[in-house]
mmCIF file of C-alpha atoms in Angstrom:
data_model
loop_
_atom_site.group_PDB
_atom_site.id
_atom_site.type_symbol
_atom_site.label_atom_id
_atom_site.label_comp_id
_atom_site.label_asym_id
_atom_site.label_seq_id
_atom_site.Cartn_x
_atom_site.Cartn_y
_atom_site.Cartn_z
ATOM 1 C CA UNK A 1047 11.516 185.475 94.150
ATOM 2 C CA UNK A 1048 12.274 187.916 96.791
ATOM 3 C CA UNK A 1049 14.812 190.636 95.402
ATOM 4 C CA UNK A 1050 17.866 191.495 97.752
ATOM 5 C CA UNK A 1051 17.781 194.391 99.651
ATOM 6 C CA UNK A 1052 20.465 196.874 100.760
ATOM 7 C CA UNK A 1053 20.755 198.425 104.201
ATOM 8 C CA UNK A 1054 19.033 200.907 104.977
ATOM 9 C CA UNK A 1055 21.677 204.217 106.208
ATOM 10 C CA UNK A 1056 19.928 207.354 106.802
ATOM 11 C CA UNK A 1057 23.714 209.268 106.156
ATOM 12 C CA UNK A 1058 24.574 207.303 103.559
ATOM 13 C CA UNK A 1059 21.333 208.349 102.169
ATOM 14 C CA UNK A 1060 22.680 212.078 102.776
ATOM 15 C CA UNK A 1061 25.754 211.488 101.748
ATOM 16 C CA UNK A 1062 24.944 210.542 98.388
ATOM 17 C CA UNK A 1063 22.530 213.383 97.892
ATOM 18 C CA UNK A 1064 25.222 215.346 98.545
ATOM 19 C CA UNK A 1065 27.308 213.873 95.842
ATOM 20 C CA UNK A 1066 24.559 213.904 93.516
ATOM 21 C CA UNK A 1067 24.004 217.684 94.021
ATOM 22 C CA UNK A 1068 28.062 217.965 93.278
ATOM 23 C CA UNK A 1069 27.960 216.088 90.313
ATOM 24 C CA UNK A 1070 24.437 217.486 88.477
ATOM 25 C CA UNK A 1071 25.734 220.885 89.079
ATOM 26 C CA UNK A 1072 29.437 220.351 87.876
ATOM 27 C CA UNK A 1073 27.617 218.766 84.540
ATOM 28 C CA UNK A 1074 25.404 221.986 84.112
ATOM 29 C CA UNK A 1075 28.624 224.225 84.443
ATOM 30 C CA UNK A 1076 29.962 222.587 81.279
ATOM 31 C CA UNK A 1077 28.775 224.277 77.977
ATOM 32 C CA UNK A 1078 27.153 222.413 74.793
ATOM 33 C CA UNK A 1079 25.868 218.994 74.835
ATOM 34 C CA UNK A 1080 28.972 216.362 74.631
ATOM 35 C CA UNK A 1081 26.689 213.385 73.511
ATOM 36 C CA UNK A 1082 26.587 215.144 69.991
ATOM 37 C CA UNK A 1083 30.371 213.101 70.072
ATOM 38 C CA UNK A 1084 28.460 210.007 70.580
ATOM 39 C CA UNK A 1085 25.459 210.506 68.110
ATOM 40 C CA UNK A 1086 28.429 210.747 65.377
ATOM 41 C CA UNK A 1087 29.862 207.542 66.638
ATOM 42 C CA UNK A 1088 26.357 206.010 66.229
ATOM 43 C CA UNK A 1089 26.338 206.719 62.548
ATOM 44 C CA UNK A 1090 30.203 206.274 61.991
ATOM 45 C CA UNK A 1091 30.785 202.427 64.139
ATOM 46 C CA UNK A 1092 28.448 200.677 62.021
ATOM 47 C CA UNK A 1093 29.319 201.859 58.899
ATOM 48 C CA UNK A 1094 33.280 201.239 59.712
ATOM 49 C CA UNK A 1095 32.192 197.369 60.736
ATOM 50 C CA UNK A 1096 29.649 197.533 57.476
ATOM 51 C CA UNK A 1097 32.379 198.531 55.540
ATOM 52 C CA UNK A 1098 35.211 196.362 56.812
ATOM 53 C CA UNK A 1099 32.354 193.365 55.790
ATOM 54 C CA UNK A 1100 32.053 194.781 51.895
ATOM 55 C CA UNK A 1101 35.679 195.412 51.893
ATOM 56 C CA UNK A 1102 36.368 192.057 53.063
ATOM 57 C CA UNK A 1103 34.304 190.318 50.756
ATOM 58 C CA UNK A 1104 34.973 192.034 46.998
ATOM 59 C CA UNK A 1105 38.907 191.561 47.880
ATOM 60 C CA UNK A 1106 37.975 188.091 49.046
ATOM 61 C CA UNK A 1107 40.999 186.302 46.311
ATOM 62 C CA UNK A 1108 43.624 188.154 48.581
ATOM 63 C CA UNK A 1109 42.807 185.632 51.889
ATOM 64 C CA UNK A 1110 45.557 188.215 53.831
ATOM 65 C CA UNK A 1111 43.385 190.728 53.460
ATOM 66 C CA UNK A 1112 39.720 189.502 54.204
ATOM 67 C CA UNK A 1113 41.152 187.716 57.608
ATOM 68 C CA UNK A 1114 42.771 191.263 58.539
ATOM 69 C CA UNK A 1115 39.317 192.980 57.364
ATOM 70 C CA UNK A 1116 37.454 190.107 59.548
ATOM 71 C CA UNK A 1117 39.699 190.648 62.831
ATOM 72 C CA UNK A 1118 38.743 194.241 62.301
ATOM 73 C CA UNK A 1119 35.587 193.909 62.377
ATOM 74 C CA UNK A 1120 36.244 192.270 65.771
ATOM 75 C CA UNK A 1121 38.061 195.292 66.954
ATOM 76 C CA UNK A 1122 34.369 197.355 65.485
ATOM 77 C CA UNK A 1123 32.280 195.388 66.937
ATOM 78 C CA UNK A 1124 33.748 195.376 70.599
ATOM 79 C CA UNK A 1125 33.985 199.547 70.118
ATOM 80 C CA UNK A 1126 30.170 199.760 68.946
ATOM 81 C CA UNK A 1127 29.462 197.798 72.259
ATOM 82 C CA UNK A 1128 31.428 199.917 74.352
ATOM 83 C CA UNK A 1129 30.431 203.084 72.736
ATOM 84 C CA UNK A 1130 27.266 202.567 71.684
ATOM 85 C CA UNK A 1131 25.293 199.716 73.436
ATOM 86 C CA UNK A 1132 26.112 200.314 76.539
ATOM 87 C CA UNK A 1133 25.017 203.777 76.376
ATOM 88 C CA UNK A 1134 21.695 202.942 74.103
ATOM 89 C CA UNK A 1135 20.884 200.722 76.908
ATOM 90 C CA UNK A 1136 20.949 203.767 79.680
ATOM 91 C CA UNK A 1137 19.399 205.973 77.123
ATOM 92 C CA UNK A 1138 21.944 208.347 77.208
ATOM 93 C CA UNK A 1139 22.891 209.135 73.419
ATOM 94 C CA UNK A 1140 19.725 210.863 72.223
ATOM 95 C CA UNK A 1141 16.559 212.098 74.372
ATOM 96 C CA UNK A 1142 14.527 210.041 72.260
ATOM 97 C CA UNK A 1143 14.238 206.518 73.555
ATOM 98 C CA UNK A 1144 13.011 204.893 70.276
ATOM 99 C CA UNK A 1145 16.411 206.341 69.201
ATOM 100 C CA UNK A 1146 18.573 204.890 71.534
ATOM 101 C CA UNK A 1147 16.173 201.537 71.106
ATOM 102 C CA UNK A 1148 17.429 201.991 67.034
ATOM 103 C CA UNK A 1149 21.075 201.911 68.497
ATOM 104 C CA UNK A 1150 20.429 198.923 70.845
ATOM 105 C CA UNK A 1151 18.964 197.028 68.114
ATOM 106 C CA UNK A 1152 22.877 197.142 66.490
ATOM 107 C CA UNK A 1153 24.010 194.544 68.834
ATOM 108 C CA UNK A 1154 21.152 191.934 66.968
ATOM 109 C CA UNK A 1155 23.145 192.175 64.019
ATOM 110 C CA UNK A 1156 26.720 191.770 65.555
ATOM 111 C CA UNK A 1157 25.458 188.035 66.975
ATOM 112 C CA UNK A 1158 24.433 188.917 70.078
ATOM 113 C CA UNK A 1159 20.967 189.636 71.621
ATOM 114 C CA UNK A 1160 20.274 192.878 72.930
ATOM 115 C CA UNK A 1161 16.829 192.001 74.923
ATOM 116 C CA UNK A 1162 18.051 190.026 76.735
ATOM 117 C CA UNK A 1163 21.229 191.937 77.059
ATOM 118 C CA UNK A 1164 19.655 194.746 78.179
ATOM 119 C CA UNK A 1165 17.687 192.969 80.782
ATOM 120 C CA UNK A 1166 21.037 191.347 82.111
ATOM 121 C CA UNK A 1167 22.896 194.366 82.623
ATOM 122 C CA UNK A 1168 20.048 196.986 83.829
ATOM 123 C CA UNK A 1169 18.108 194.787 85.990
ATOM 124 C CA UNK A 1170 20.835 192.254 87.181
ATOM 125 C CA UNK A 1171 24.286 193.584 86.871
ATOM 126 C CA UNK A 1172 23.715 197.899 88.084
ATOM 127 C CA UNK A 1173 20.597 196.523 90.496
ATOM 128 C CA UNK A 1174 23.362 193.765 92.110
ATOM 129 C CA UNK A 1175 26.877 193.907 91.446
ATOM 130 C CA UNK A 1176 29.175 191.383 92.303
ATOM 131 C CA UNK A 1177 25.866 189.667 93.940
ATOM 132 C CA UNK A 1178 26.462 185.613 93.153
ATOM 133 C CA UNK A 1179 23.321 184.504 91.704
ATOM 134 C CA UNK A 1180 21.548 187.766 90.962
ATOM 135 C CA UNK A 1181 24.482 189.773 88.601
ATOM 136 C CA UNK A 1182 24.487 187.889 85.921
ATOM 137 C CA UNK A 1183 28.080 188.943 84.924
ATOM 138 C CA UNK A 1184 29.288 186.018 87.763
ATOM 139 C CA UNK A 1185 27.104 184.217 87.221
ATOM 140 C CA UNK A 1186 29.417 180.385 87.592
ATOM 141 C CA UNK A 1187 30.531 178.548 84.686
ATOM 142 C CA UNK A 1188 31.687 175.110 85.537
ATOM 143 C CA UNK A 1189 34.936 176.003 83.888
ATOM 144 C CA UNK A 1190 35.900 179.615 85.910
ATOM 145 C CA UNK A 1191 35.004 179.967 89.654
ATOM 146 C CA UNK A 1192 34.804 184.127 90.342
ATOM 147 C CA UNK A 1193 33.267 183.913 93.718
ATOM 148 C CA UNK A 1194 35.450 183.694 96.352
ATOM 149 C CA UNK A 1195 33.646 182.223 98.965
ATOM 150 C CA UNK A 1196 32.109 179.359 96.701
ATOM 151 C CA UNK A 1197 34.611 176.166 96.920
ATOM 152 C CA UNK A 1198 36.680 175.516 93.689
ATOM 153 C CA UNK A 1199 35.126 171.756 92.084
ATOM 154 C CA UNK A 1200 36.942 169.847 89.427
ATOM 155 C CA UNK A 1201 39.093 171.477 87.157
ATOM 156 C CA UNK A 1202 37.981 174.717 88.731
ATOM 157 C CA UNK A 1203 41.099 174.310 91.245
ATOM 158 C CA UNK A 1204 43.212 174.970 88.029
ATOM 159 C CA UNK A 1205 41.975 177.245 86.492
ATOM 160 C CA UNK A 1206 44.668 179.677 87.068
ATOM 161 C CA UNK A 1207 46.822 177.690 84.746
ATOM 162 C CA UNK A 1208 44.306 177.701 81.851
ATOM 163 C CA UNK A 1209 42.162 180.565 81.703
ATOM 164 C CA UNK A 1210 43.692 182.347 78.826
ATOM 165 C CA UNK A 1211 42.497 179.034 77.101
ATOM 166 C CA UNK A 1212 39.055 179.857 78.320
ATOM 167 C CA UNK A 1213 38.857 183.464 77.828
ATOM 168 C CA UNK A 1214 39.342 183.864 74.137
ATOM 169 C CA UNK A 1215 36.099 181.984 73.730
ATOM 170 C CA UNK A 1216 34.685 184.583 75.405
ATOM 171 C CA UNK A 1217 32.341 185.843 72.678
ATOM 172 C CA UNK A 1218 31.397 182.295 71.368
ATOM 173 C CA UNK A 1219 30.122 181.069 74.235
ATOM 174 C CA UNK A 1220 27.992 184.840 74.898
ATOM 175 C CA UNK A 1221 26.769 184.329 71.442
ATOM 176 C CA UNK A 1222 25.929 180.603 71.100
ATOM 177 C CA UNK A 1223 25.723 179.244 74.548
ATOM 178 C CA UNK A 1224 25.049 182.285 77.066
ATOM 179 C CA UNK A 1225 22.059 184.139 75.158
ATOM 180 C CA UNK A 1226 20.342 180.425 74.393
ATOM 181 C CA UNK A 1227 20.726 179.589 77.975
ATOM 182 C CA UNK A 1228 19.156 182.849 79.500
ATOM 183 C CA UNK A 1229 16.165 182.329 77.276
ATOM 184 C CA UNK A 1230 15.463 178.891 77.515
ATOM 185 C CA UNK A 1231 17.198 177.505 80.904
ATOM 186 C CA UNK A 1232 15.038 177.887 84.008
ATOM 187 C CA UNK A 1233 17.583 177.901 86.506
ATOM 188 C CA UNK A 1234 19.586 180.718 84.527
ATOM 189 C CA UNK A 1235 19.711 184.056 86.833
ATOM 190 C CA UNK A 1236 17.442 186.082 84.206
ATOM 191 C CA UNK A 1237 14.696 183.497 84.322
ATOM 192 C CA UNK A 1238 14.375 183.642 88.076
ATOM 193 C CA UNK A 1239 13.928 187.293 88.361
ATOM 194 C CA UNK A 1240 12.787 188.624 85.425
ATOM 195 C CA UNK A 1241 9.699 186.425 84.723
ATOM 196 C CA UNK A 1242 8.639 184.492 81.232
ATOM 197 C CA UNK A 1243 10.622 186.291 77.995
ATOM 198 C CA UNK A 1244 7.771 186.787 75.697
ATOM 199 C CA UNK A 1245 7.690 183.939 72.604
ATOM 200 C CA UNK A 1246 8.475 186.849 69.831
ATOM 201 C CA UNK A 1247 11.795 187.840 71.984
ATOM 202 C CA UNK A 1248 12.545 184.345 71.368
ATOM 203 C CA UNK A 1249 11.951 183.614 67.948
ATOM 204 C CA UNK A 1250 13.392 187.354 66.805
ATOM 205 C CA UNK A 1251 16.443 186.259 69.332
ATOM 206 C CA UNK A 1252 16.838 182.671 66.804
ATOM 207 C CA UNK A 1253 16.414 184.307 63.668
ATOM 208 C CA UNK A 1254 18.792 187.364 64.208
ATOM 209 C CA UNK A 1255 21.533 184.406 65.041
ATOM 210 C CA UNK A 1256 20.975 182.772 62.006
ATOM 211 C CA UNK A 1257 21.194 186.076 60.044
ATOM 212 C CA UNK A 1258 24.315 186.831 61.673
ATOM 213 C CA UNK A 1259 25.612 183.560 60.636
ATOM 214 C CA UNK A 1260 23.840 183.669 56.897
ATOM 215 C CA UNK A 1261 25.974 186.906 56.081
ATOM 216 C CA UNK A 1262 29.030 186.037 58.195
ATOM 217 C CA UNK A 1263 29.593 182.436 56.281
ATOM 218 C CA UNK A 1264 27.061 181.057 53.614
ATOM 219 C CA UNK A 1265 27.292 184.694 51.955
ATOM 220 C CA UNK A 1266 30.989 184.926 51.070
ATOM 221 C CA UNK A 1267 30.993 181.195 50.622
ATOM 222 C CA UNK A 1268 28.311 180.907 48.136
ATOM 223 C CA UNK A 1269 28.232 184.333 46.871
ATOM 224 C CA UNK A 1270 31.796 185.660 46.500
ATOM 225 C CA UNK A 1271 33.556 182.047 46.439
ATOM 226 C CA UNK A 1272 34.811 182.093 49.447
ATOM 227 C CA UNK A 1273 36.313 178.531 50.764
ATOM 228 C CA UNK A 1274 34.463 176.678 53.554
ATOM 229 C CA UNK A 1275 37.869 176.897 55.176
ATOM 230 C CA UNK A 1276 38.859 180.535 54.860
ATOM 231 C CA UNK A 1277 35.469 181.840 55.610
ATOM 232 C CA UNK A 1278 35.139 179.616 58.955
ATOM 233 C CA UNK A 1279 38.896 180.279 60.058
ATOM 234 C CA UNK A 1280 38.328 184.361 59.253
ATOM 235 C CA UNK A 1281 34.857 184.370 61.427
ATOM 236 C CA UNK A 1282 36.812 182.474 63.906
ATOM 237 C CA UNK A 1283 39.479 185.306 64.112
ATOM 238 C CA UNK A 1284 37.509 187.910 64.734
ATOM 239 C CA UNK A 1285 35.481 186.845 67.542
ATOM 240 C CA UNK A 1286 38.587 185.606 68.948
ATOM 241 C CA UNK A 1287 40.027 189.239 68.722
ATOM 242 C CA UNK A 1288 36.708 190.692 69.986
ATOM 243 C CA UNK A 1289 36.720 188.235 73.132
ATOM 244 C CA UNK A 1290 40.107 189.270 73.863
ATOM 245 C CA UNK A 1291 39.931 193.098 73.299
ATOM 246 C CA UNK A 1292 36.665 193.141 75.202
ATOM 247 C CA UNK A 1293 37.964 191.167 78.304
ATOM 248 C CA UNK A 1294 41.102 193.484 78.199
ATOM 249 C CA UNK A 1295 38.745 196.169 78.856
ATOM 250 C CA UNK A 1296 35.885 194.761 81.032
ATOM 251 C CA UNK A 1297 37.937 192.216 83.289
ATOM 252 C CA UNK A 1298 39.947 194.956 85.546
ATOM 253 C CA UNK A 1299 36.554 196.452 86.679
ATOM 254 C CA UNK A 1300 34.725 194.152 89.168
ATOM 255 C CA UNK A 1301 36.380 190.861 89.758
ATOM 256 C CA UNK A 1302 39.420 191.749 91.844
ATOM 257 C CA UNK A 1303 40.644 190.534 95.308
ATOM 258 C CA UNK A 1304 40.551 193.858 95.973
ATOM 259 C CA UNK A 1305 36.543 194.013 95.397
ATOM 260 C CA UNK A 1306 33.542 193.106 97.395
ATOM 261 C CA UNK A 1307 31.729 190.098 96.921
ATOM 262 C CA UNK A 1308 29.106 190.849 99.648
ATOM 263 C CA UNK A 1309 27.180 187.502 100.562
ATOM 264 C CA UNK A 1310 23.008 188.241 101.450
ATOM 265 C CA UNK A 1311 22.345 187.436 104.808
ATOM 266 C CA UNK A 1312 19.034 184.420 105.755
ATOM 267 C CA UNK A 1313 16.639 187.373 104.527
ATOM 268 C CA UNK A 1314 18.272 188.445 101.572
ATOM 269 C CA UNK A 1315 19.896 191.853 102.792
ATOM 270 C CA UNK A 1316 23.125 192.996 102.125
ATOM 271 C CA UNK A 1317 25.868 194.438 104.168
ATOM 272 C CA UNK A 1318 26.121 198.052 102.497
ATOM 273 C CA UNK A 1319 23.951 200.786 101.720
ATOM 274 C CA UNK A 1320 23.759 201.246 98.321
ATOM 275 C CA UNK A 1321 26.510 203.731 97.776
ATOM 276 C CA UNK A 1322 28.620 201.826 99.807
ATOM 277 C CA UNK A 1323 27.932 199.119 97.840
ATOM 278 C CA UNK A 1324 28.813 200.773 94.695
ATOM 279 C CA UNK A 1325 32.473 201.977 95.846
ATOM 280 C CA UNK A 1326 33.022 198.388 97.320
ATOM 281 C CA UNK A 1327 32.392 196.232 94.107
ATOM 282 C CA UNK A 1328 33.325 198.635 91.562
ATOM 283 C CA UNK A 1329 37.290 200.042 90.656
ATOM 284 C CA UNK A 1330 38.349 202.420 88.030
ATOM 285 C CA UNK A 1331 41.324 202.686 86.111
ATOM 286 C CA UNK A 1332 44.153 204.926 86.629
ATOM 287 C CA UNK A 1333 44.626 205.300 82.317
ATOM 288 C CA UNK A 1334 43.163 208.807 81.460
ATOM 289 C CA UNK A 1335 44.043 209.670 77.850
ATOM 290 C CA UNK A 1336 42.290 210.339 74.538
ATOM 291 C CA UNK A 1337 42.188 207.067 73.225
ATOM 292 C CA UNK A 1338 40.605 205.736 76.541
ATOM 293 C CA UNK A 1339 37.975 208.837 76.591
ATOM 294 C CA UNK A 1340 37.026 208.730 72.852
ATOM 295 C CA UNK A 1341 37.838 205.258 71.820
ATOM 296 C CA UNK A 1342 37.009 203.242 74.714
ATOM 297 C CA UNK A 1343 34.228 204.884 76.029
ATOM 298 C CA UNK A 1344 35.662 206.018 78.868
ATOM 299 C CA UNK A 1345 35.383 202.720 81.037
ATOM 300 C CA UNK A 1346 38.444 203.671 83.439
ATOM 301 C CA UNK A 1347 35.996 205.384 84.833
ATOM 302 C CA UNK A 1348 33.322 202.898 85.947
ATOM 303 C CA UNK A 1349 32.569 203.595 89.773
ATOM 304 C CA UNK A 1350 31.361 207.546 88.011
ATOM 305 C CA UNK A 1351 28.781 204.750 85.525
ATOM 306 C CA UNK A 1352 27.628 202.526 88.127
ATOM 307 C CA UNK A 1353 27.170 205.622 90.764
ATOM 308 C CA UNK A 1354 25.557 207.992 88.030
ATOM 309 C CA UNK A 1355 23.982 205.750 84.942
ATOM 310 C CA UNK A 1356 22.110 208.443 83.568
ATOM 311 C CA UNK A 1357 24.885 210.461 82.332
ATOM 312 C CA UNK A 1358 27.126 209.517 79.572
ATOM 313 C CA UNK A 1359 30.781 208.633 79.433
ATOM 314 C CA UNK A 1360 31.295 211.925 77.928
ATOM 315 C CA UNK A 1361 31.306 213.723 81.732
ATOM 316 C CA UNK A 1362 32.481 211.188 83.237
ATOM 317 C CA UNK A 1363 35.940 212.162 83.593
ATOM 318 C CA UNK A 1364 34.344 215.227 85.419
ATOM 319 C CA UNK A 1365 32.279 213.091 87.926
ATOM 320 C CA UNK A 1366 35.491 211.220 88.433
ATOM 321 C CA UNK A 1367 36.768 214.383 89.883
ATOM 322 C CA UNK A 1368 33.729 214.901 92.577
ATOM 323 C CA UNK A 1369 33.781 211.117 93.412
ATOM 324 C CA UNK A 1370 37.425 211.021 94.178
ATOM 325 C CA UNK A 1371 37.204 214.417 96.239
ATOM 326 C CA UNK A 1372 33.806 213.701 98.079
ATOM 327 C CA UNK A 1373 35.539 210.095 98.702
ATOM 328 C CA UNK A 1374 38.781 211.690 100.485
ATOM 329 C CA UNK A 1375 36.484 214.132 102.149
ATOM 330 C CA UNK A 1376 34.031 211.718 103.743
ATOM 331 C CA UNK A 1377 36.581 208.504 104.315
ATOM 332 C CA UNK A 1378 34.792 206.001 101.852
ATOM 333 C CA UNK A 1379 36.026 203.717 99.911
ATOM 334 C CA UNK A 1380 37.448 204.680 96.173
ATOM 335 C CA UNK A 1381 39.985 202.393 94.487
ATOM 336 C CA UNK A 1382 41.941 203.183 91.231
ATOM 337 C CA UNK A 1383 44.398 200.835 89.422
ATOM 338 C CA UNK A 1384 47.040 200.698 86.404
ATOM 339 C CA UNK A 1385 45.335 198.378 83.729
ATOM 340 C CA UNK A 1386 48.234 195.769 84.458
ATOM 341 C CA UNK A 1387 47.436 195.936 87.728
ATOM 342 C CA UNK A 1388 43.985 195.235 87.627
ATOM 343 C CA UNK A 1389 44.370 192.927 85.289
ATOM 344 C CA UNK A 1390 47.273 190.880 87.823
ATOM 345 C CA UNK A 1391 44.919 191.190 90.196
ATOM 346 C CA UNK A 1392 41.939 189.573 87.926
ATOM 347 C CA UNK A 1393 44.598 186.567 87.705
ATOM 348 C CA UNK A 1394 45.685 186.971 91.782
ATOM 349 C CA UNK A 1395 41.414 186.147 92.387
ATOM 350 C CA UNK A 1396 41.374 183.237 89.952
ATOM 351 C CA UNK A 1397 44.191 182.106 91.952
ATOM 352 C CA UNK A 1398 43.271 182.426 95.718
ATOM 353 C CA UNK A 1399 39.960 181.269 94.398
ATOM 354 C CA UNK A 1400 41.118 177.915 92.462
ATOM 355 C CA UNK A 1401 43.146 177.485 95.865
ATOM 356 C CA UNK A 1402 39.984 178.008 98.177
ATOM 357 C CA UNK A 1403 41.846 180.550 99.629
ATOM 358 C CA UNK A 1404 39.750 182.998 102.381
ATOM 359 C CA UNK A 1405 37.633 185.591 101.180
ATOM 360 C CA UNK A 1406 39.551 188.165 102.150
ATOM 361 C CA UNK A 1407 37.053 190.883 102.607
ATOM 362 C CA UNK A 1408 34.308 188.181 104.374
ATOM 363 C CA UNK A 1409 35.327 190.630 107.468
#
């Protein structure tokens, strides 16, 4: 399948080179290596979600407190993603990539897949934001419509009114419908571009899920005497507090009114260069504190990731600084919203999209 291609702009070409040169030598300025931060994350996440398991389990006759060590571990788990995955899959915690592979390889064990996760968010979501039917992080549901110039069907012209039903199953659905569907359907998005998934991806991807769910249920259940009931409605919690605490964090970024949606023209080009492309489909987030920097990974500022993926979140507040600048200084497009904002907005696009209102930026 022939891949879309962005338009070609000799000064936009400049232009970013420019920025680039900004950027690289702002990051050499700064003394010491700041990823040593996230190499002590990589040892200290897992163990706090390992921990929260064990902890849960040996104090499993107080039900109080395994459910509140379970939701925790929802809370872990979306912070190793955020911290740790995400970064493991750009390779930018250690210089070694078989390290960073070790870290990647965390996200089999949490219930999710990280081939094929990888795969989605390198060579789908940073190649094509915001690209309907080659970002896989649009890709339609027949529940949530996120396009705004495809036409709302069925109970998609409501879903304004029930999303927040829909969302908190986030996680399920990425671990038990999503991941299944990417390896197996032909018409997913990852199986049109990316080619055959080799047969060992596949069975490694099955028995990691069932591994997740041996130690997650039939372990407390049959080993610590867990009820049926108690272990089921904990597990349930958590990924219910992971799918929320994740979308709090990953919704404000892309799928806004306010964003790009850029449709490929009869031979698959797009209407922006690549940089343009970048500042029209990506926001950040005006929140710049310590718990967003070290906690969150720093994903307020996501136009810095998806225009410089090779450097951590740890400078990132840095590039921020050259973006915004070179953006004022060169009139292009830089957007930056209060999390409630964003997050009204994220609501604002379900609605004017359930309506079949216009796309607003088609122009």
């Amino acid at each position: 399948m022939e891949k879309p291609s962005y338009l070609k702009n000799s000064d936009d070409t400049k232009l970013f080179n420019e920025l680039r040169k900004k950027v690289n030598q702002r990051i050499e300025a700064i003394p010491g290596d700041r990823d040593i931060y996230i190499q002590i994350k990589a040892v200290i996440l897992p163990l706090i979600y390992v921990g929260l398991y064990f902890f849960a389990v040996f104090h499993a006759e107080k039900h109080g407190l395994y459910i509140l060590s379970f939701i925790l571990m929802g809370i872990s788990l979306v912070l190793i993603y955020l911290n740790l995955i995400h970064e493991a899959a750009h390779n930018n915690i250690f210089k070694s990539k078989r390290l960073n592979g070790m870290v990647l390889h965390i996200f089999d064990f949490i219930g999710a897949n990280s081939y094929i996760w990888k795969k989605r968010h390198i060579a789908s979501h940073h190649a094509y934001p915001n690209v309907d039917g080659w970002d896989t992080d649009i890709e339609q549901s027949g529940l949530l419509l996120i396009v705004p110039w495809i036409k709302a069907k069925g109970v998609q012209k409501y879903q304004d009114k029930f999303f927040f039903l829909v969302y908190p199953l986030y996680l399920f659905n990425w671990m038990f419908i999503r991941d299944f569907r990417d390896f197996f359907d032909k018409e997913r998005v990852i199986l049109k571009t990316q080619g055959r998934i080799p047969l060992v991806e596949k069975v490694k991807m099955v028995c990691y899920k069932l591994f997740y769910f041996f130690y997650q249920i039939v372990i407390p259940v049959v080993f610590f005497k867990v009820s049926i009931g108690l272990a089921l409605g904990a597990w349930f919690l958590q990924v219910i507090s992971a799918s929320i605490f994740a979308l709090f964090v990953l919704l404000p970024l892309h799928p806004l009114p306010d964003n790009a949606f850029p449709r490929l023209d009869k031979d698959n080009g797009l209407p922006f260069s690549w940089l343009r492309h970048q500042l029209e489909v990506t926001n950040d987030l005006k929140e710049n504190n310590w718990f967003v920097r070290n906690v969150l990974g720093n994903f307020n500022f996501h136009v810095a990731h998806h225009l410089f993926p090779n450097y951590s979140y740890m400078y990132y507040n840095e590039i921020t600084e050259e973006i915004e600048e070179f953006a004022k200084e060169h009139g292009l497009v830089y957007k930056r919203f209060p999390l409630f904002t964003a997050l009204g907005k994220h609501r604002d696009l379900l609605r004017q999209n359930a309506n079949n209102a216009y796309y607003i930026l088609e122009e």
